[in-house]
Tab-separated table of C-alpha atoms and ligand atoms in Angstrom:
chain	number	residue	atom	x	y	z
A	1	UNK	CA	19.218	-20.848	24.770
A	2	UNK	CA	18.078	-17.429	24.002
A	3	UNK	CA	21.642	-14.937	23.696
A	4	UNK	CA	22.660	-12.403	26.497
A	5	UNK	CA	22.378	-9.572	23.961
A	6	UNK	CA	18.721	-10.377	23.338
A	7	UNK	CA	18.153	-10.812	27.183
A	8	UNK	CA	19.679	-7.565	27.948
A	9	UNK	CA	17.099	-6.212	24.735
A	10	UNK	CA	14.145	-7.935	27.012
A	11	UNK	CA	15.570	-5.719	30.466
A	12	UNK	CA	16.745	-2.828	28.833
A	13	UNK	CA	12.736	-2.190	26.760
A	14	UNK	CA	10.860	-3.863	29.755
A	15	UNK	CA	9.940	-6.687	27.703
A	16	UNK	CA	10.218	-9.342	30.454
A	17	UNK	CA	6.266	-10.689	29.531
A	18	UNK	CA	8.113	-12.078	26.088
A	19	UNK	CA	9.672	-14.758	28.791
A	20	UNK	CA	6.486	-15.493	30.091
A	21	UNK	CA	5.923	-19.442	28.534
A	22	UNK	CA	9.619	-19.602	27.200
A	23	UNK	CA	10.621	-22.338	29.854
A	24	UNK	CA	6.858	-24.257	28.979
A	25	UNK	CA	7.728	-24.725	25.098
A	26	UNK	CA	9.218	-27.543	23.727
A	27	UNK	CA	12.676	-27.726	22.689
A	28	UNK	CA	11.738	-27.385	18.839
A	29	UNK	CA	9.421	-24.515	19.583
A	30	UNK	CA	11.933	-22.870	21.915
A	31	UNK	CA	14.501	-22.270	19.104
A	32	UNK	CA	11.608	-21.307	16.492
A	33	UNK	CA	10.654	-18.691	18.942
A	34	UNK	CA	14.258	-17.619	19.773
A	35	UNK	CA	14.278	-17.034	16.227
A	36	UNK	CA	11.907	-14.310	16.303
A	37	UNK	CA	13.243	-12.946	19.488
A	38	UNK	CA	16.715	-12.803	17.635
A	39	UNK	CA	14.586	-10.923	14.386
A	40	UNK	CA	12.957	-8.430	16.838
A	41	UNK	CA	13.844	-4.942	16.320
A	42	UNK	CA	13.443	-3.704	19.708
A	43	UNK	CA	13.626	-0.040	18.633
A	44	UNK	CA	10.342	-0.029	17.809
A	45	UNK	CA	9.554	0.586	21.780
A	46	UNK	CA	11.700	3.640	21.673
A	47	UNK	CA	8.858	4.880	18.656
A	48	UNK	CA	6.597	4.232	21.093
A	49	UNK	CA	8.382	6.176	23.608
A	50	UNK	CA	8.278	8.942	21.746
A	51	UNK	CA	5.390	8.927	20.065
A	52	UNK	CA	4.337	12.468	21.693
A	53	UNK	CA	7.630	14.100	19.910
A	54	UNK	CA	6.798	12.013	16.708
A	55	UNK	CA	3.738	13.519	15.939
A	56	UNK	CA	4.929	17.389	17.155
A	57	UNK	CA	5.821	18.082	12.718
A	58	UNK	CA	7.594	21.206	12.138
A	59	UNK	CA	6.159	23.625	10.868
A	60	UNK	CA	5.072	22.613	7.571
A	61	UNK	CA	4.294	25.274	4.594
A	62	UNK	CA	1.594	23.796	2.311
A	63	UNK	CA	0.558	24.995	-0.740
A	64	UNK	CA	-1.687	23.784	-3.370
A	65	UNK	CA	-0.138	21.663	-6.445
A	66	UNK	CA	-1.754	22.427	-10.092
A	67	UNK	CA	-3.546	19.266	-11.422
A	68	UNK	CA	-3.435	17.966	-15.648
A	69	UNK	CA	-6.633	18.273	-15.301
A	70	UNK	CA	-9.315	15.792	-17.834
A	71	UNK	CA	-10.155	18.441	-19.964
A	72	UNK	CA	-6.183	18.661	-20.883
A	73	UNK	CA	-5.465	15.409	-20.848
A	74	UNK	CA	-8.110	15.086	-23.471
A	75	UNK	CA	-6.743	17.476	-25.703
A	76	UNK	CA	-3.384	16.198	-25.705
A	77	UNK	CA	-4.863	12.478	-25.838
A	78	UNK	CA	-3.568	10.881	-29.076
A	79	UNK	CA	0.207	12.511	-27.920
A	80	UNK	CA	0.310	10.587	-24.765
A	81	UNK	CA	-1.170	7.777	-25.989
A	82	UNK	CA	1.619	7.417	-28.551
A	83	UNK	CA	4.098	8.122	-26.375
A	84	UNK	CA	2.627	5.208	-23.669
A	85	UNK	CA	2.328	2.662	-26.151
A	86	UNK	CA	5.573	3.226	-27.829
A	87	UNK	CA	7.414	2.839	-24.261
A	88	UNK	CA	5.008	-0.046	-23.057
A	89	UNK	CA	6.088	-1.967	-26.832
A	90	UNK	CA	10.044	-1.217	-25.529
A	91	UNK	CA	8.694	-2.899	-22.245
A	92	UNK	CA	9.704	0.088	-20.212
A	93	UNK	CA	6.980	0.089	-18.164
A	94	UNK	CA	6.377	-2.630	-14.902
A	95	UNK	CA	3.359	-2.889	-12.914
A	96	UNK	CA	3.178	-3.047	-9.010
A	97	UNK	CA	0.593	-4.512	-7.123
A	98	UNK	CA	0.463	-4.084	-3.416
A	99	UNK	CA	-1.193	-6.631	-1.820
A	100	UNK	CA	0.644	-7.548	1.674
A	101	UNK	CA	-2.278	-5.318	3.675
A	102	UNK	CA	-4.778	-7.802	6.063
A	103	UNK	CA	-7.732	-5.772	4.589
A	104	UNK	CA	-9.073	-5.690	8.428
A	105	UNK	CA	-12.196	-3.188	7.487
A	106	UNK	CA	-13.319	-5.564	4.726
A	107	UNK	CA	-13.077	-8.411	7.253
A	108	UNK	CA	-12.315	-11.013	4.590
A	109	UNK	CA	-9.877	-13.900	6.195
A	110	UNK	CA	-8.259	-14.365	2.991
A	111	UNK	CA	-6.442	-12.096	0.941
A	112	UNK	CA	-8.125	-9.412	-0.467
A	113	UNK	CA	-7.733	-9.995	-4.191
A	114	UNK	CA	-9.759	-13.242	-3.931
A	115	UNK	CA	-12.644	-11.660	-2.859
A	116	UNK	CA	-15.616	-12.249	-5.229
A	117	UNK	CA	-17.057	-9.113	-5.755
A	118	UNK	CA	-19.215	-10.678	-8.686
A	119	UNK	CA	-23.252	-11.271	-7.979
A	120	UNK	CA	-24.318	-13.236	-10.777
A	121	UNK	CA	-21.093	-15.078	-11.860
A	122	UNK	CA	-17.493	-15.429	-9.941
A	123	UNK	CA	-15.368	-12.313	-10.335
A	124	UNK	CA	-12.167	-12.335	-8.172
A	125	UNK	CA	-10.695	-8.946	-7.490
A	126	UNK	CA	-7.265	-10.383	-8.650
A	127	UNK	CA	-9.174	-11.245	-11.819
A	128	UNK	CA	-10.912	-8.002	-12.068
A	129	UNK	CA	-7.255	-6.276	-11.800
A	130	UNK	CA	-5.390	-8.610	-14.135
A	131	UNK	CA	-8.105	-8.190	-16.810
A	132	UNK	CA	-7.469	-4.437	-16.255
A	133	UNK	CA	-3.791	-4.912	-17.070
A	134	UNK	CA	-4.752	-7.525	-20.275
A	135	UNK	CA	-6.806	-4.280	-21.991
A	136	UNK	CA	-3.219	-2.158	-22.004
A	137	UNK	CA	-1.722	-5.962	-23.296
A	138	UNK	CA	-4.538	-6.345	-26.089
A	139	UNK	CA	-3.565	-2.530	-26.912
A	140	UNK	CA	0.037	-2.711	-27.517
A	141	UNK	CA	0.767	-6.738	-28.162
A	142	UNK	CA	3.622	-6.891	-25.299
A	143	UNK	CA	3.026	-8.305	-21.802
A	144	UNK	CA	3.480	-6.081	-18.960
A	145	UNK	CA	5.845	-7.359	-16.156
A	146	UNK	CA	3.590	-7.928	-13.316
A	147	UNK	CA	5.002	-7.667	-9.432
A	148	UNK	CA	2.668	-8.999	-6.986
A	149	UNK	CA	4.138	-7.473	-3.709
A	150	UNK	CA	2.389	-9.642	-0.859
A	151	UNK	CA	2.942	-10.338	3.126
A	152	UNK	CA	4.112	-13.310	5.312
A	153	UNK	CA	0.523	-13.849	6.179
A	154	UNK	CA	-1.187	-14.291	2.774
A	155	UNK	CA	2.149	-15.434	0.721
A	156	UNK	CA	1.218	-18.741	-0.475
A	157	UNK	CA	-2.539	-18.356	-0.230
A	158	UNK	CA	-2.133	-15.324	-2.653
A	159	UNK	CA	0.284	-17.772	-5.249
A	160	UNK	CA	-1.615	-20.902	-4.803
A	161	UNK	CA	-4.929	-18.851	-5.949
A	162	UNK	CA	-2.980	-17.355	-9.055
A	163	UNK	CA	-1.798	-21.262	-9.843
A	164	UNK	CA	-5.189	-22.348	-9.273
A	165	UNK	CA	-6.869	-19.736	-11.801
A	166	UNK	CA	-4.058	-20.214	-14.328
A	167	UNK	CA	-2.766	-16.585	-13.327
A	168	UNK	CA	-6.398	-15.687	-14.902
A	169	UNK	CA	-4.795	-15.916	-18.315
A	170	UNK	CA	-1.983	-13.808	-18.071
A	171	UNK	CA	1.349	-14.673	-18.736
A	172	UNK	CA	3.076	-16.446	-16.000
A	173	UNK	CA	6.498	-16.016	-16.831
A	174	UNK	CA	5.507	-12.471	-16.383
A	175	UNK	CA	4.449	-12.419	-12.877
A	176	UNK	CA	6.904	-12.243	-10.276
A	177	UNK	CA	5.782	-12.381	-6.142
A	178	UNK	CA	7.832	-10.681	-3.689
A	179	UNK	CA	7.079	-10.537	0.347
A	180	UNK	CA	7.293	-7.307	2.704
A	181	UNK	CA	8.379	-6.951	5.708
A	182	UNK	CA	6.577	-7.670	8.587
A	183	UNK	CA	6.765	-5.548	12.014
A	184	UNK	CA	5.714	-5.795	15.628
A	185	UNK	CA	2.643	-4.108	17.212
A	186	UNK	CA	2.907	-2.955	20.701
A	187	UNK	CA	0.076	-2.629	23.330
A	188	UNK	CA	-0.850	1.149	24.332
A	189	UNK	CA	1.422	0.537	27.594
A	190	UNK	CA	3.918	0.124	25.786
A	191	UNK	CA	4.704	-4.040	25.845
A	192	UNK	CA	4.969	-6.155	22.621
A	193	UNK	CA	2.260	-8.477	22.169
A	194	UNK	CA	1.835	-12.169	21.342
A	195	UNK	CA	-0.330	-13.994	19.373
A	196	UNK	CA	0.503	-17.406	21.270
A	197	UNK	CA	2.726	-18.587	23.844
A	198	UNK	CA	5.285	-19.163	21.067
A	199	UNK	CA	4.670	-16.063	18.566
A	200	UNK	CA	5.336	-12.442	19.190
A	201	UNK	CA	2.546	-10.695	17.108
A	202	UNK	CA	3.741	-9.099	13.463
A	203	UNK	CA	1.731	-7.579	10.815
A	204	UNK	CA	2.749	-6.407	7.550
A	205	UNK	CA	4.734	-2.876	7.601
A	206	UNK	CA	2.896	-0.862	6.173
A	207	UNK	CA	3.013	-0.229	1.710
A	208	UNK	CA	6.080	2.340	2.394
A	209	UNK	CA	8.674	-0.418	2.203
A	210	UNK	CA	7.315	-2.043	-1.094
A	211	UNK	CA	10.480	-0.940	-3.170
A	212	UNK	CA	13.159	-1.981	-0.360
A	213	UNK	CA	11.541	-5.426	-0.289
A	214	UNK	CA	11.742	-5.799	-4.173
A	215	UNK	CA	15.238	-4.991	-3.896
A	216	UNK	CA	15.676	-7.024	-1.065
A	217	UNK	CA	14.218	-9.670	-2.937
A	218	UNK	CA	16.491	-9.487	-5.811
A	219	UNK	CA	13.999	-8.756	-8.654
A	220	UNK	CA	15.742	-5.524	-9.447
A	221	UNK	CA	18.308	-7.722	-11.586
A	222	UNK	CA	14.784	-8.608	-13.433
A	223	UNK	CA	13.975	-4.613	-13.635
A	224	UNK	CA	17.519	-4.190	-15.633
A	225	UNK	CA	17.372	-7.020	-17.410
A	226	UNK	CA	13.696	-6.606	-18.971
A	227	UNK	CA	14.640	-3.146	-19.482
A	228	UNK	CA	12.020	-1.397	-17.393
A	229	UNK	CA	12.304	2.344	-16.301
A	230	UNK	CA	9.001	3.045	-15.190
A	231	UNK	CA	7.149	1.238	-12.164
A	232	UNK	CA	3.023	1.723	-12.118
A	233	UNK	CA	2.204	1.378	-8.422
A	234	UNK	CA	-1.542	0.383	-7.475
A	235	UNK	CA	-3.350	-1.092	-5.006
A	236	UNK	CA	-5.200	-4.717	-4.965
A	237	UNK	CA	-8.713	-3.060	-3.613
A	238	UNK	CA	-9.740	-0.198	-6.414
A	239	UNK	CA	-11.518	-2.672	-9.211
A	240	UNK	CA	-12.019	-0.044	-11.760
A	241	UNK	CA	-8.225	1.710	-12.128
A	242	UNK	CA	-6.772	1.208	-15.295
A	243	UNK	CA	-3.039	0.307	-14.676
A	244	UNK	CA	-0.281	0.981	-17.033
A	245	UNK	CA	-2.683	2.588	-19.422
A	246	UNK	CA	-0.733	4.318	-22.009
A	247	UNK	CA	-2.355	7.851	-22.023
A	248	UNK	CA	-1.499	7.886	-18.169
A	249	UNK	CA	2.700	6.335	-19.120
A	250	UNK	CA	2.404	8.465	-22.060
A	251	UNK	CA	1.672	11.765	-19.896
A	252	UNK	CA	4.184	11.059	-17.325
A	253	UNK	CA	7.275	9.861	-19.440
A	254	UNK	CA	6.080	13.797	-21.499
A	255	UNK	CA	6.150	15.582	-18.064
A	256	UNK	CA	9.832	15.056	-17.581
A	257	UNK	CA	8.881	14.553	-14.121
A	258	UNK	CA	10.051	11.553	-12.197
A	259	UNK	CA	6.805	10.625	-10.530
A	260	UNK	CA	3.019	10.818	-11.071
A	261	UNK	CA	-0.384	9.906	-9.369
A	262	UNK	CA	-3.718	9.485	-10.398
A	263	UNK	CA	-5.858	11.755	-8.487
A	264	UNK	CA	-9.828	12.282	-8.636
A	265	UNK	CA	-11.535	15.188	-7.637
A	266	UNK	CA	-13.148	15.255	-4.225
A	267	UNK	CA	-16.536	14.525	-3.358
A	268	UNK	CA	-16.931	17.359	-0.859
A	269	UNK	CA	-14.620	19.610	0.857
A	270	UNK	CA	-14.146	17.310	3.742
A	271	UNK	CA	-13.843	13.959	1.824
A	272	UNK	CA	-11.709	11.667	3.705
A	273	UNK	CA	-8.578	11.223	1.236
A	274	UNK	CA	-5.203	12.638	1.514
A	275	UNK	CA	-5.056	15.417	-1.171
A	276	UNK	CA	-2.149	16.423	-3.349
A	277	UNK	CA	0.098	19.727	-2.205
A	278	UNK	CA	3.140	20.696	-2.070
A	279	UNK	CA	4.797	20.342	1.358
A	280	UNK	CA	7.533	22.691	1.757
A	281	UNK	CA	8.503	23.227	-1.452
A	282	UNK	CA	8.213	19.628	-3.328
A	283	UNK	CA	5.290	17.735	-3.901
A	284	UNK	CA	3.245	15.730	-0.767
A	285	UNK	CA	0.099	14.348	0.192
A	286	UNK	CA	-1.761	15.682	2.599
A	287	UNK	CA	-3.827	13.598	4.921
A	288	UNK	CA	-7.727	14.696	5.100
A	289	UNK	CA	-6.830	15.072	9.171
A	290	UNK	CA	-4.099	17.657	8.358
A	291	UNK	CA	-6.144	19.719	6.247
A	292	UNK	CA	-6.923	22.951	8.374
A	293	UNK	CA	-10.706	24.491	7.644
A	294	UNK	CA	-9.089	27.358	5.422
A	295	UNK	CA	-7.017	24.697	3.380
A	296	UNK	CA	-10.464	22.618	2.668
A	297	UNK	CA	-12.422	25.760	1.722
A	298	UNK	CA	-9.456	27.735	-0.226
A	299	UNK	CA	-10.589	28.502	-3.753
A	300	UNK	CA	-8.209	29.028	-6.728
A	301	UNK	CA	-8.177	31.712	-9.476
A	302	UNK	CA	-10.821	29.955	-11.310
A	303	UNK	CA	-13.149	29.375	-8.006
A	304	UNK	CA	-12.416	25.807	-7.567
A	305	UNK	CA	-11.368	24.125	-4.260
A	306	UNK	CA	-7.470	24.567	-4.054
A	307	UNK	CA	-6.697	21.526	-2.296
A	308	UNK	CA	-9.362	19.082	-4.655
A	309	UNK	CA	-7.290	16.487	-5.906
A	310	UNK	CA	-7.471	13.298	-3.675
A	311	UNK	CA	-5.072	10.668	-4.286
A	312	UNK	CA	-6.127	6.914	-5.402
A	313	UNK	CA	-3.202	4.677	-4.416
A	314	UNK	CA	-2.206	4.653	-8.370
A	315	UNK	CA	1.257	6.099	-9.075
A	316	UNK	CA	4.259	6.016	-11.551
A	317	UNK	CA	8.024	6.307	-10.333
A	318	UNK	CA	10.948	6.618	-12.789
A	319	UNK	CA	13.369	3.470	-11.677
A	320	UNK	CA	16.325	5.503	-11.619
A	321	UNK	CA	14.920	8.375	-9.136
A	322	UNK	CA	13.753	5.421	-7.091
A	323	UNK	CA	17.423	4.173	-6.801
A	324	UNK	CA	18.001	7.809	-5.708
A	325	UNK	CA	16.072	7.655	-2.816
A	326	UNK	CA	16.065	4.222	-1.576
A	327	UNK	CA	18.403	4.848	1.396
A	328	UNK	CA	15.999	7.871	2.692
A	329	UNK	CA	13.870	6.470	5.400
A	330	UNK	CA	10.013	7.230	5.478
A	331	UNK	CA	8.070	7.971	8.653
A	332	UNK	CA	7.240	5.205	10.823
A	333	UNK	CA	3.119	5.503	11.319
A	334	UNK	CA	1.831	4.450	14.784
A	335	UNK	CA	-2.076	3.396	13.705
A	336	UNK	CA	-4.395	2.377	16.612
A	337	UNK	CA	-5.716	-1.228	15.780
A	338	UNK	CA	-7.461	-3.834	16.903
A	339	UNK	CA	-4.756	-6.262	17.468
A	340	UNK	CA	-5.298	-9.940	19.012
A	341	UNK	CA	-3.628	-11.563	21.401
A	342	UNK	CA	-2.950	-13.628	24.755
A	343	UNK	CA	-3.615	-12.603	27.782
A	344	UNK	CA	-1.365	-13.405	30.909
A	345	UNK	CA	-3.223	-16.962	31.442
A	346	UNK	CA	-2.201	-17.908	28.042
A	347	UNK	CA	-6.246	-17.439	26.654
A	348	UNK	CA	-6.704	-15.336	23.367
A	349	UNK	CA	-8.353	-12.395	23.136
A	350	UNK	CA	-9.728	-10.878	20.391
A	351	UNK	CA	-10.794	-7.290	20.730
A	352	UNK	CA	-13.758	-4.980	19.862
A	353	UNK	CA	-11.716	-1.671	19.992
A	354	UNK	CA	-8.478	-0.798	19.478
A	355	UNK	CA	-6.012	-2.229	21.698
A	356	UNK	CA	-2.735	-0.962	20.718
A	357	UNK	CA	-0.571	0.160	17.758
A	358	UNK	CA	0.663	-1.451	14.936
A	359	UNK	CA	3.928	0.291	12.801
A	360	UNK	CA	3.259	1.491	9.574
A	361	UNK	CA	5.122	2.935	6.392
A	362	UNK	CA	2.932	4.477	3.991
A	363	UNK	CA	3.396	4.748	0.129
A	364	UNK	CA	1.885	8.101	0.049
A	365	UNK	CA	5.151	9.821	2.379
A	366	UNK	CA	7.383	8.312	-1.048
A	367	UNK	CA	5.672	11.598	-2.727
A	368	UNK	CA	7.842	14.586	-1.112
A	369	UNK	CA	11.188	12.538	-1.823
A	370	UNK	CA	10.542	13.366	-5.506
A	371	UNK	CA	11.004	17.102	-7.005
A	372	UNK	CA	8.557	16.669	-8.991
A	373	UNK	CA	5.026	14.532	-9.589
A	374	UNK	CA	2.172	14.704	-12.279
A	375	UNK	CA	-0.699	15.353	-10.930
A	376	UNK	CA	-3.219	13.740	-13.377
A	377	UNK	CA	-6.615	13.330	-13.023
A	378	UNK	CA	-9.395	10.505	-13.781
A	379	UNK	CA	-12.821	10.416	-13.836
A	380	UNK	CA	-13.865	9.057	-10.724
A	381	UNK	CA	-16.749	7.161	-11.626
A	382	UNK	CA	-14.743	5.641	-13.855
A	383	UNK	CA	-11.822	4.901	-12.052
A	384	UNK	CA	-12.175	4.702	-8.852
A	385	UNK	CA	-14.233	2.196	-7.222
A	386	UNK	CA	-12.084	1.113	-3.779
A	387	UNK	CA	-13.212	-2.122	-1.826
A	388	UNK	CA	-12.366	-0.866	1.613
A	389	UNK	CA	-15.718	-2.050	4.072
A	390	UNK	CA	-17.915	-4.697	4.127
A	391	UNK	CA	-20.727	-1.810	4.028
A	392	UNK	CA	-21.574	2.177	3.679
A	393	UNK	CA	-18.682	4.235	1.648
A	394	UNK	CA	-16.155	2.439	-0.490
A	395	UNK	CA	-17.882	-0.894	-0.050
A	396	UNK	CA	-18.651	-4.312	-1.798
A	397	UNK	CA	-21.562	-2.591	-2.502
A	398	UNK	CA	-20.446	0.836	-4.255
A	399	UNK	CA	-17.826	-0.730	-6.122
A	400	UNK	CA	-20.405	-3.202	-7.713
A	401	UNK	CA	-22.707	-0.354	-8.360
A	402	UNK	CA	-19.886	1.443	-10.076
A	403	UNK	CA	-18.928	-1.807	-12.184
A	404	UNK	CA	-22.236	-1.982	-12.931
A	405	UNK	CA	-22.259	1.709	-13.872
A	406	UNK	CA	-19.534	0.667	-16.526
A	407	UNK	CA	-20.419	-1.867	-18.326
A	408	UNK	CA	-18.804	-4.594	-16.202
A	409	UNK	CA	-20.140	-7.718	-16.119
A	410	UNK	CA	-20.780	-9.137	-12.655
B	1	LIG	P1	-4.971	-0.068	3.065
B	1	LIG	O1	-4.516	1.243	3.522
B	1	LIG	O2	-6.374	-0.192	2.602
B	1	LIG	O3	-4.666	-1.119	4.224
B	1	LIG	O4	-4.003	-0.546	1.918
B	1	LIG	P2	-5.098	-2.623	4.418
B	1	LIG	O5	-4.190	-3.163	5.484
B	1	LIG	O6	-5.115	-3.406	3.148
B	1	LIG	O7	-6.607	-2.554	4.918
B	1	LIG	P3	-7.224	-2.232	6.362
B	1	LIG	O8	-6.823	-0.826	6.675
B	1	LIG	O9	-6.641	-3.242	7.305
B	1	LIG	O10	-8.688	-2.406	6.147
B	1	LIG	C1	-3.877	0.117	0.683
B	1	LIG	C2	-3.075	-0.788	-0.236
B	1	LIG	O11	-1.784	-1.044	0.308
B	1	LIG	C3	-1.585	-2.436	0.454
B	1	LIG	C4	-2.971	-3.039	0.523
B	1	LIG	O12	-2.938	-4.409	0.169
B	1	LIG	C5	-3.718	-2.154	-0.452
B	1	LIG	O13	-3.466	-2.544	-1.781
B	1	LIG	N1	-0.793	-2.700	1.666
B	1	LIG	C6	-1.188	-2.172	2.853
B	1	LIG	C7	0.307	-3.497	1.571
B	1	LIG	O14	0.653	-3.996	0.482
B	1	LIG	N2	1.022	-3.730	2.708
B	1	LIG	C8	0.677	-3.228	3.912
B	1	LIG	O15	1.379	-3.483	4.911
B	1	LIG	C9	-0.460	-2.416	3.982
């Protein structure tokens, strides 16, 4: 029996369509799906609502945020070097991979890390990445403490491949999955939808809530006990980032400052990344859409863009600041998607344009909740190779062209 306070939920967000097959279900499939009714957060139509107001900012003061540039970090090489292997030796330093996203534009049904972006012999991404991490293990003879943050949807698929490729031979014991949160996506009038007559649709929440779900899943007790202080943060689709490496630890943990990102420089004014600023004051990302025409074509003192930097999705954060700021919410994205479901005969439908919104937290908004973030830049060709599309920019095809381009075998 589904309870009165969820019933008056259904009335009170005009949700009645969620009732639509209830009394068709069988009795097991009726209490699985009163379940999810029950987990629902309902106030996710109220974002809707207001989505007008949402995305009316205040007025925002941007300026541009001094990058370590190569040339620096060069010169002060052997320092932070020293200083990253002697904290990755203490084990203070934890990797985080994010890999809960559904990858839609690569259109790959199973996770993205087991993508095989090798041509002449098998290379998963997961490999790729955990081979990255073995260099910085090879470098300083300790293991770093891997988190594999993944999503409802690709949970066990994700574990079963790491079983399956004997955790492509890193240390087990040292690898340690955790799940995100999952949240409702909502049609662009404003109704829930469902992906059968007995599931209300969910998709991962976006990468903003990838430190509340390691806490919610208890592996901060694992943080304190290892010892770790640091957290590298990096995505599952850039096959060429070095993570953990200890000139970038080194650098940060020098810095003093509580956070850092990796940042390349832009291809062209316009590139489509969200840059590094400052954003009132303390340090932001700004997204290539918010840039105005002066703030692409600004020049510095030295005749460089001012706003050049563009962020990678690779970032530290100092364990203790992160404590800090756990309890401050981020913005809830609304991203247009193409989202499948059933129509009112019960029949699926799968889209060709977007259909609706799905609710989003982004990693990037973590940024201006610090006072202070490195800003340290790598050599794009070297670094930066994202799998994003199945073709044309940041493709299967660039990023073997750049592994290529670096020696990689593939
Ligand atoms: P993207 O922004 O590329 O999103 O994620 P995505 O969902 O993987 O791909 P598209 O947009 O559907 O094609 C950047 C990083 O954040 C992770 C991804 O796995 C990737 O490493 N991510 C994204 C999550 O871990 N959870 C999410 O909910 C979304």
């Amino acid at each position: 029996m589904i309870e009165a306070s969820i019933l008056e939920n259904i009335k009170k967000y005009n949700q009645e369509h969620l009732l639509r097959y209830y009394e068709t279900l069988s009795d097991e499939d009726k209490k699985k799906y009163e379940k999810q009714l029950e987990e629902l957060d309902f106030t996710y139509v109220d974002l809707f609502n207001n989505k007008d107001n949402n995305c009316k900012e205040d007025k925002n003061v941007f300026e541009p945020l001094q990058a370590m540039k190569i040339s620096e970090i060069n010169q002060r090489k052997e320092e932070f070097k020293k200083a990253g292997i002697e904290a990755l030796k203490k084990k203070k330093v934890g990797a985080v991979l994010l890999a809960g996203g559904q990858g839609t534009r690569l259109g790959f049904d199973k996770p993205k890390g087991m993508f095989n972006i090798g041509v002449n012999k098998q290379l998963y991404i997961f490999e790729r990445l955990v081979s990255n991490i073995m260099d910085v293990v090879k470098e300083t003879g300790e293991v770093v403490p891997l988190f594999i943050m993944t999503s409802e949807i690709n949970d066990h698929d994700t574990r079963e491949f790491f079983e399956q490729n004997n955790y492509f031979g890193y240390d087990k014991d040292s690898v340690f999955f955790f799940v995100q949160s999952m949240a409702p996506s909502i049609s662009f009038d404003g109704k829930f939808y469902m992906t059968a007559k007995d599931k209300i649709s969910l998709s991962p929440n976006g990468n903003g809530g990838w430190f509340t779900s390691l806490v919610k899943a208890g592996l901060m007790d694992k943080i304190k006990e290892i010892g770790i202080e640091w957290l590298n943060v990096f995505s599952v689709d850039n096959v060429l980032q070095r993570i953990a490496n200890p000139e970038f630890v080194g650098a940060t943990i020098l810095s003093g400052y509580p956070s850092s990102s990796k940042v390349v420089k832009k291809a062209d004014p316009h590139e489509r990344v969200g840059v590094m600023c400052r954003k009132n004051g303390k340090p932001s990302i700004v997204e290539y859409y918010e840039l105005t025409e002066d703030m692409a074509n600004e020049k510095d003192e030295n005749g460089e863009l001012a706003y050049n930097y563009g962020v990678i999705l690779n970032y530290m954060f100092n364990i203790e600041k992160l404590m800090e700021i756990a309890g401050n919410s981020l913005v809830t994205h609304m991203v247009e998607k193409k989202i499948p479901y059933i129509d009112q005969n019960g029949d699926e439908v799968k889209p060709d344009t977007p259909n609706g919104y799905k609710f989003e937290t982004l990693i990037l908004d973590m940024i201006n909740m610090f006072d202070n973030c490195l800003v340290y830049e790598v050599e794009r060709k070297n670094e930066f190779a994202p799998v994003k599309n199945k073709e044309g920019v940041d493709s299967i095809q660039t990023a073997r062209e750049l592994l290529l381009y670096n020696g990689v075998e593939i």
